[in-house]
Coordinates of C-alpha atoms in Angstrom, one line a residue:
X660 CA 101.1 128.5 121.8
X661 CA 100.7 128.6 118.1
X662 CA 101.5 131.8 116.1
X663 CA 100.2 132.4 112.7
X664 CA 102.8 133.7 110.5
X665 CA 102.1 136.9 108.2
X666 CA 105.7 137.4 107.3
X667 CA 109.0 135.9 107.6
X668 CA 112.6 137.4 107.2
X669 CA 114.2 136.1 103.6
X670 CA 117.1 134.6 106.1
X671 CA 114.3 132.5 108.2
X672 CA 112.4 131.2 104.8
X673 CA 116.0 130.1 103.6
X674 CA 116.6 128.2 107.0
X675 CA 113.3 126.3 106.2
X676 CA 114.3 125.2 103.1
X677 CA 117.6 124.1 104.2
X678 CA 116.3 122.1 107.0
X679 CA 114.0 120.3 104.8
X680 CA 116.5 119.7 102.3
X681 CA 119.0 118.4 104.7
X682 CA 116.9 115.5 105.6
X683 CA 118.7 112.3 105.9
X684 CA 116.4 109.6 104.3
X685 CA 116.6 105.8 105.3
X686 CA 118.9 103.4 103.4
X687 CA 117.7 102.6 99.7
X688 CA 115.0 105.5 100.0
X689 CA 114.9 108.8 97.8
X690 CA 111.8 110.3 98.9
X691 CA 111.0 113.3 97.2
X692 CA 114.8 114.4 96.5
X693 CA 114.3 112.0 93.6
X694 CA 112.3 114.4 91.8
X695 CA 114.7 117.0 92.8
X696 CA 118.1 117.9 90.8
X697 CA 120.0 118.6 93.8
X698 CA 119.8 119.5 97.4
X699 CA 119.8 123.3 96.6
X700 CA 116.6 122.3 94.1
X701 CA 114.9 121.1 97.0
X702 CA 115.6 123.8 99.3
X703 CA 114.2 126.3 96.5
X704 CA 111.2 124.6 96.2
X705 CA 110.1 124.6 100.1
X706 CA 111.2 128.2 100.0
X707 CA 108.7 129.0 97.4
X708 CA 106.2 126.5 99.4
X709 CA 107.0 128.5 102.6
X710 CA 106.2 132.2 100.5
X711 CA 103.2 130.8 99.1
X712 CA 101.8 129.7 102.7
X713 CA 102.5 132.8 104.2
X714 CA 100.5 134.6 101.5
X715 CA 97.4 132.1 102.0
X716 CA 97.8 132.5 105.7
X717 CA 98.4 128.7 106.2
X718 CA 101.7 128.9 107.8
X719 CA 102.1 128.5 111.8
X720 CA 105.0 128.0 114.5
X721 CA 105.1 126.8 117.8
X722 CA 106.2 130.4 119.2
X723 CA 107.5 133.8 118.6
X724 CA 110.7 132.0 118.5
X725 CA 110.0 130.6 115.4
X726 CA 111.6 126.7 116.1
X727 CA 109.3 125.2 113.9
X728 CA 106.7 125.4 111.3
X729 CA 103.8 123.9 109.9
X730 CA 101.7 124.7 106.9
X731 CA 98.0 123.4 107.0
X732 CA 94.4 124.6 105.6
X733 CA 91.0 123.0 105.4
X734 CA 89.8 121.8 102.3
X735 CA 87.6 124.0 100.0
X736 CA 89.2 127.4 101.5
X737 CA 90.3 129.7 98.6
X738 CA 94.3 130.1 97.9
X739 CA 95.6 133.1 96.2
X740 CA 96.6 131.8 92.5
X741 CA 99.3 134.5 92.2
X742 CA 100.7 132.8 95.8
X743 CA 100.7 129.6 93.9
X744 CA 102.6 130.7 90.8
X745 CA 105.7 131.2 92.6
X746 CA 105.8 127.4 93.0
X747 CA 105.3 127.0 89.5
X748 CA 107.9 129.2 88.5
X749 CA 110.3 126.7 90.5
X750 CA 109.4 123.3 88.7
X751 CA 111.8 123.6 85.9
X752 CA 115.0 124.7 87.8
X753 CA 113.9 122.0 90.4
X754 CA 112.9 119.0 88.7
X755 CA 115.2 116.1 87.5
X756 CA 113.4 115.6 84.4
X757 CA 114.7 111.8 83.6
X758 CA 113.6 110.6 86.9
X759 CA 110.3 112.6 86.5
X760 CA 109.9 110.4 83.2
X761 CA 110.8 107.3 84.8
X762 CA 108.1 108.1 87.9
X763 CA 105.5 108.7 85.3
X764 CA 104.5 105.2 85.1
X765 CA 104.4 105.0 88.6
X766 CA 102.1 107.9 89.2
X767 CA 99.8 106.5 87.0
X768 CA 99.5 103.2 88.7
X769 CA 100.1 104.3 92.0
X770 CA 96.6 104.9 93.3
X771 CA 95.5 108.0 95.0
X772 CA 96.3 109.7 98.2
X773 CA 93.8 109.4 101.1
X774 CA 93.6 113.3 100.7
X775 CA 92.4 113.1 97.3
X776 CA 90.2 110.0 98.1
X777 CA 88.5 112.6 100.7
X778 CA 88.2 115.3 98.1
X779 CA 86.9 112.9 95.5
X780 CA 84.2 111.8 98.0
X781 CA 83.7 115.6 99.0
X782 CA 84.4 114.9 102.6
X783 CA 85.8 118.3 104.4
X784 CA 89.5 117.4 106.1
X785 CA 92.2 119.5 107.1
X786 CA 95.6 119.0 104.8
X787 CA 99.2 119.6 106.3
X788 CA 101.5 120.5 103.4
X789 CA 104.6 120.9 105.4
X790 CA 106.3 120.2 108.7
X791 CA 109.6 121.3 109.5
X792 CA 111.8 121.6 112.5
X793 CA 114.5 124.5 112.2
X794 CA 117.8 122.7 112.6
X795 CA 118.8 124.6 116.1
X796 CA 115.6 122.9 117.5
X797 CA 115.5 119.5 116.3
X798 CA 115.5 116.6 118.5
X799 CA 113.4 118.6 121.2
X800 CA 109.9 117.7 120.6
X801 CA 109.0 120.4 118.4
X802 CA 107.4 118.3 116.0
X803 CA 104.9 116.9 118.6
X804 CA 103.7 120.7 119.1
X805 CA 103.6 121.2 115.5
X806 CA 101.3 118.5 114.7
X807 CA 99.3 119.6 118.0
X808 CA 98.4 122.8 116.4
X809 CA 96.6 121.0 113.4
X810 CA 95.0 118.6 115.6
X811 CA 93.7 120.8 117.7
X812 CA 92.1 122.5 114.7
X813 CA 90.6 119.1 113.9
X814 CA 89.0 118.7 116.9
X815 CA 87.8 122.0 116.5
X816 CA 85.9 121.4 113.6
X817 CA 85.5 117.9 113.9
X818 CA 87.6 117.1 110.9
X819 CA 90.1 114.5 110.1
X820 CA 93.8 115.9 109.6
X821 CA 95.8 114.4 106.7
X822 CA 99.2 114.7 105.9
X823 CA 101.4 113.1 103.4
X824 CA 105.4 112.3 103.8
X825 CA 107.8 110.5 101.7
X826 CA 109.8 109.0 104.5
X827 CA 109.5 106.2 106.2
X828 CA 111.1 107.3 109.2
X829 CA 108.9 110.7 109.2
X830 CA 106.0 108.1 108.8
X831 CA 107.1 105.9 112.0
X832 CA 107.4 109.4 114.0
X833 CA 103.9 110.8 112.8
X834 CA 102.8 107.2 114.0
X835 CA 104.4 107.4 117.3
X836 CA 102.5 110.9 118.0
X837 CA 99.0 109.5 117.5
X838 CA 98.5 109.1 113.4
X839 CA 97.5 106.2 111.4
X840 CA 99.1 105.4 108.0
X841 CA 96.0 104.4 105.7
X842 CA 97.5 104.7 102.4
X843 CA 100.7 103.8 100.7
X844 CA 101.8 105.0 97.1
X845 CA 104.5 103.2 95.4
X846 CA 106.0 105.6 92.3
X847 CA 109.7 103.9 91.7
X848 CA 111.9 102.0 93.6
X849 CA 112.6 104.0 96.9
X850 CA 110.3 106.3 96.2
X851 CA 106.7 106.1 98.4
X852 CA 104.2 108.6 99.4
X853 CA 102.7 107.9 102.8
X854 CA 99.1 109.2 103.6
X855 CA 98.8 109.5 107.4
X856 CA 95.6 110.8 109.5
X857 CA 94.8 112.3 112.8
X858 CA 90.9 111.3 113.3
X859 CA 89.8 113.1 116.5
X860 CA 86.8 111.6 118.7
X861 CA 84.0 113.9 117.4
X862 CA 84.7 113.0 113.7
X863 CA 81.5 111.7 112.4
X864 CA 81.1 108.0 112.2
X865 CA 80.9 108.1 108.1
X866 CA 84.1 110.1 107.9
X867 CA 85.9 107.6 109.5
X868 CA 89.2 106.1 107.5
X869 CA 87.5 102.5 107.5
X870 CA 84.1 103.8 106.0
X871 CA 85.8 106.4 103.6
X872 CA 88.0 103.9 102.2
X873 CA 85.4 100.8 101.8
X874 CA 83.1 103.7 100.4
X875 CA 86.1 104.4 97.8
X876 CA 86.3 100.5 97.0
X877 CA 82.7 100.2 96.4
X878 CA 82.5 103.6 93.9
X879 CA 85.5 102.0 91.7
X880 CA 83.9 98.5 91.7
X881 CA 82.2 97.7 88.5
X882 CA 78.6 98.5 88.7
X883 CA 76.3 95.4 89.4
X884 CA 72.7 96.9 88.9
X885 CA 71.0 99.8 87.6
X886 CA 71.0 101.3 91.0
X887 CA 74.6 101.3 91.1
X888 CA 74.9 102.6 87.9
X889 CA 72.5 105.4 89.2
X890 CA 74.0 106.3 92.4
X891 CA 76.6 108.8 91.6
X892 CA 73.8 111.0 89.2
X893 CA 70.7 109.7 91.1
X894 CA 70.4 113.4 93.4
X895 CA 70.8 115.3 90.4
X896 CA 67.9 113.4 88.6
X897 CA 65.7 113.9 91.6
X898 CA 66.4 117.3 92.5
X899 CA 67.9 118.7 89.5
X900 CA 65.5 121.0 87.9
X901 CA 63.8 124.1 89.4
X902 CA 60.4 122.4 89.8
X903 CA 61.6 119.5 91.1
X904 CA 63.9 120.9 93.3
X905 CA 60.8 123.1 94.8
X906 CA 58.4 119.8 94.9
X907 CA 61.1 118.2 97.0
X908 CA 61.6 121.1 99.3
X909 CA 58.0 121.2 100.3
X910 CA 57.8 117.7 100.8
X911 CA 60.7 117.8 103.0
X912 CA 58.7 120.8 105.1
X913 CA 55.7 118.2 105.5
X914 CA 58.0 115.3 106.5
X915 CA 60.2 117.3 109.2
X916 CA 56.7 117.8 111.1
X917 CA 55.6 114.3 110.9
X918 CA 59.1 112.7 112.2
X919 CA 59.9 115.1 114.8
X920 CA 61.2 113.7 117.9
X921 CA 60.2 110.2 116.5
X922 CA 62.2 107.2 115.5
X923 CA 62.6 106.9 112.0
X924 CA 63.4 104.2 109.3
X925 CA 63.7 105.0 105.7
X926 CA 63.9 102.5 103.0
X927 CA 65.4 102.7 99.6
X928 CA 67.2 105.5 100.9
X929 CA 69.6 106.0 97.7
X930 CA 71.8 108.7 97.9
X931 CA 70.2 110.1 101.1
X932 CA 68.5 112.9 99.3
X933 CA 65.7 112.8 102.0
X934 CA 67.4 111.5 104.8
X935 CA 69.7 114.4 105.2
X936 CA 67.0 117.0 104.9
X937 CA 64.8 115.6 107.8
X938 CA 67.3 113.6 110.0
X939 CA 68.0 116.5 112.4
X940 CA 64.1 116.6 113.5
X941 CA 63.9 112.9 114.1
X942 CA 64.9 111.3 117.6
X943 CA 67.1 109.1 115.8
X944 CA 66.7 107.8 111.7
X945 CA 68.1 104.5 110.1
X946 CA 68.2 105.0 106.4
X947 CA 68.7 101.7 104.3
X948 CA 69.2 100.9 100.7
X949 CA 70.1 97.8 99.2
X950 CA 73.1 99.4 96.6
X951 CA 76.2 99.8 98.5
X952 CA 77.0 102.2 95.7
X953 CA 74.2 104.5 96.8
X954 CA 74.9 103.8 100.5
X955 CA 78.6 105.0 99.6
X956 CA 77.8 107.8 97.7
X957 CA 74.8 109.2 101.0
X958 CA 77.9 108.9 103.3
X959 CA 79.4 111.9 101.5
X960 CA 79.6 115.3 102.8
X961 CA 77.4 116.3 105.9
X962 CA 75.7 113.7 107.7
X963 CA 73.6 114.7 110.9
X964 CA 74.7 113.1 113.7
X965 CA 71.5 111.0 114.5
X966 CA 71.5 109.5 111.2
X967 CA 72.8 105.9 110.2
X968 CA 73.2 104.6 106.9
X969 CA 72.8 100.7 106.7
X970 CA 72.1 98.0 104.0
X971 CA 69.1 96.3 103.8
X972 CA 67.0 94.2 101.8
X973 CA 63.5 95.8 102.0
X974 CA 61.8 92.5 101.8
X975 CA 63.6 91.3 104.7
X976 CA 64.1 93.9 107.0
X977 CA 66.7 93.0 109.8
X978 CA 64.8 95.1 112.5
X979 CA 62.5 93.5 115.2
X980 CA 58.9 94.4 115.6
X981 CA 57.3 97.2 116.4
X982 CA 60.6 99.0 116.3
X983 CA 60.1 102.7 114.8
X984 CA 57.4 105.3 114.7
X985 CA 57.5 106.4 111.3
X986 CA 58.7 104.8 108.2
X987 CA 59.6 106.1 105.1
X988 CA 59.9 104.5 101.2
X989 CA 59.8 107.3 98.6
X990 CA 60.2 106.3 94.5
X991 CA 60.9 102.6 95.0
X992 CA 57.4 100.5 95.4
X993 CA 56.7 100.8 91.8
X994 CA 60.3 99.1 91.2
X995 CA 60.7 96.7 93.5
X996 CA 59.7 93.2 92.3
X997 CA 57.0 92.2 95.5
X998 CA 56.0 95.7 97.0
X999 CA 53.1 93.7 98.7
X1000 CA 56.4 91.9 100.9
X1001 CA 57.7 95.1 101.2
X1002 CA 54.5 96.7 102.5
X1003 CA 54.0 93.6 105.1
X1004 CA 57.6 94.2 106.5
X1005 CA 56.4 98.0 107.1
X1006 CA 53.6 96.7 108.9
X1007 CA 55.6 94.3 111.0
X1008 CA 58.3 97.0 112.1
X1009 CA 55.6 100.0 112.9
X1010 CA 54.2 100.6 115.9
X1011 CA 50.7 100.5 116.6
X1012 CA 50.5 104.1 115.8
X1013 CA 53.0 104.5 113.3
X1014 CA 52.6 106.2 110.1
X1015 CA 54.1 105.6 106.7
X1016 CA 55.1 108.4 104.3
X1017 CA 55.1 106.7 100.8
X1018 CA 55.7 109.1 97.8
X1019 CA 56.2 107.7 94.7
X1020 CA 56.0 108.5 91.3
X1021 CA 52.7 108.0 89.3
X1022 CA 51.7 107.9 85.6
X1023 CA 49.9 110.6 83.9
X1024 CA 49.1 109.8 80.3
X1025 CA 48.1 113.2 79.7
X1026 CA 51.2 114.4 80.3
X1027 CA 53.8 114.1 77.3
X1028 CA 56.9 115.2 79.4
X1029 CA 56.1 112.5 81.9
X1030 CA 55.6 109.8 79.5
X1031 CA 58.9 110.6 77.5
X1032 CA 60.9 110.7 80.8
X1033 CA 59.7 107.4 81.8
X1034 CA 60.7 105.8 78.2
X1035 CA 63.9 107.3 78.8
X1036 CA 64.4 105.6 82.3
X1037 CA 63.4 102.1 80.9
X1038 CA 65.9 102.7 77.9
X1039 CA 68.6 103.3 80.7
X1040 CA 67.6 99.9 82.3
X1041 CA 65.1 100.9 85.0
X1042 CA 62.2 98.6 85.1
X1043 CA 58.9 99.5 86.4
X1044 CA 57.2 97.0 87.9
X1045 CA 54.3 99.1 88.4
X1046 CA 52.7 101.8 86.4
X1047 CA 50.0 103.0 89.0
X1048 CA 47.9 106.3 88.6
X1049 CA 47.2 108.5 91.5
X1050 CA 43.9 106.7 92.2
X1051 CA 45.5 103.3 91.4
X1052 CA 48.5 103.8 93.7
X1053 CA 46.5 105.0 97.0
X1054 CA 44.0 102.1 96.2
X1055 CA 47.4 99.7 96.2
X1056 CA 48.5 101.1 99.6
X1057 CA 44.8 100.6 101.0
X1058 CA 44.7 97.0 100.0
X1059 CA 47.8 96.2 101.6
X1060 CA 46.7 97.1 105.1
X1061 CA 47.1 101.2 105.4
X1062 CA 44.6 103.6 105.7
X1063 CA 46.0 106.6 103.7
X1064 CA 45.3 109.7 106.0
X1065 CA 46.5 112.2 103.7
X1066 CA 47.5 112.4 99.9
X1067 CA 48.0 115.0 97.3
X1068 CA 49.9 114.8 93.6
X1069 CA 52.9 117.0 93.2
X1070 CA 54.1 118.6 90.2
X1071 CA 57.4 116.8 89.2
X1072 CA 58.9 115.7 85.9
X1073 CA 57.4 112.4 86.6
X1074 CA 54.1 113.5 88.8
X1075 CA 54.8 112.5 92.7
X1076 CA 52.0 111.0 94.5
X1077 CA 52.8 112.4 98.5
X1078 CA 50.6 109.8 100.9
X1079 CA 50.9 109.3 104.6
X1080 CA 49.2 106.4 105.9
X1081 CA 48.1 105.1 109.3
X1082 CA 49.0 101.3 110.3

């Protein structure tokens, strides 16, 4: 049974450092020792890491006998800065500065570790910082027991467990007990860092490594269109002011009532601003967008279990006739080249008694702030295909086969026409 470590004798801490430093790498492999001045420097560094782990309550052992130790924490958990200072103090005595300088170029070109990718995408995870079996217990299966402590935490919280290792022999052992190597960073000849993960069965599909790595590549690619460029900041644009936030919160409350226990499709979801707020009330929800980068941003952070993000062209939806009870399209019809075609597709996929929810920016020539903001967006590359007034927008929906059953102009930087329609 796992035991959380609150204190250790200094000789036990030293035994952990020595066990780590005495690891024998494969031929032509240096690992962490490349950066250290010598074996003692590596041991001293690990001892400092153990002390920090104890202070931050992130060190565990396999039993009260202290056969083996693992240090891990959930991303985002606060750590004691004073505890980390002890590690910083060991660096001058630890580093081989000549080797560190040689590695600098490799570090620049090595790419990100998987843990760094998860952090950048704001995906919570459990990070394992150290795995050590003391010398007297090596070769007796304690490494598997150690990792199971972290794996159990991953299953408990439905989070991926991430571990980095500098040794191919360790990598092979971790893979043997159920981990998967997903990234490899090359720093110098014989110096690699392997990122491995354990993904529990209850891990959300958006946080699976295949999706995460694909999203990371998409976000790194050159922007293909204006919506790719807007992807990282779009949600701040929509709800970034107190007034806009209040308007959207009121809209979420209304939409939640409409979609309750319904099968829902959202078109032009962007970064999932609306979808993530209302999906829990729906029976199921698919949120689509034409921009891969928007979808990559949408899959960050927590996604409701009944919500799927999919790529789709709004003018040629890949869904069967009469598939959905509710279709949502927000702030998109005015920038789509053929909005009439989109409304025909919505008519097709909606069930006979289906509901269209279509909030959309409208233009108010009396509101100077709205006019200025519209011009700023146009200058940034957003092309408004239509500039409806409130009445003009509702008439457009009626002319294209929908009966408006409720409408209200909501306050926003650019006024927002909230419209509900029957097929």
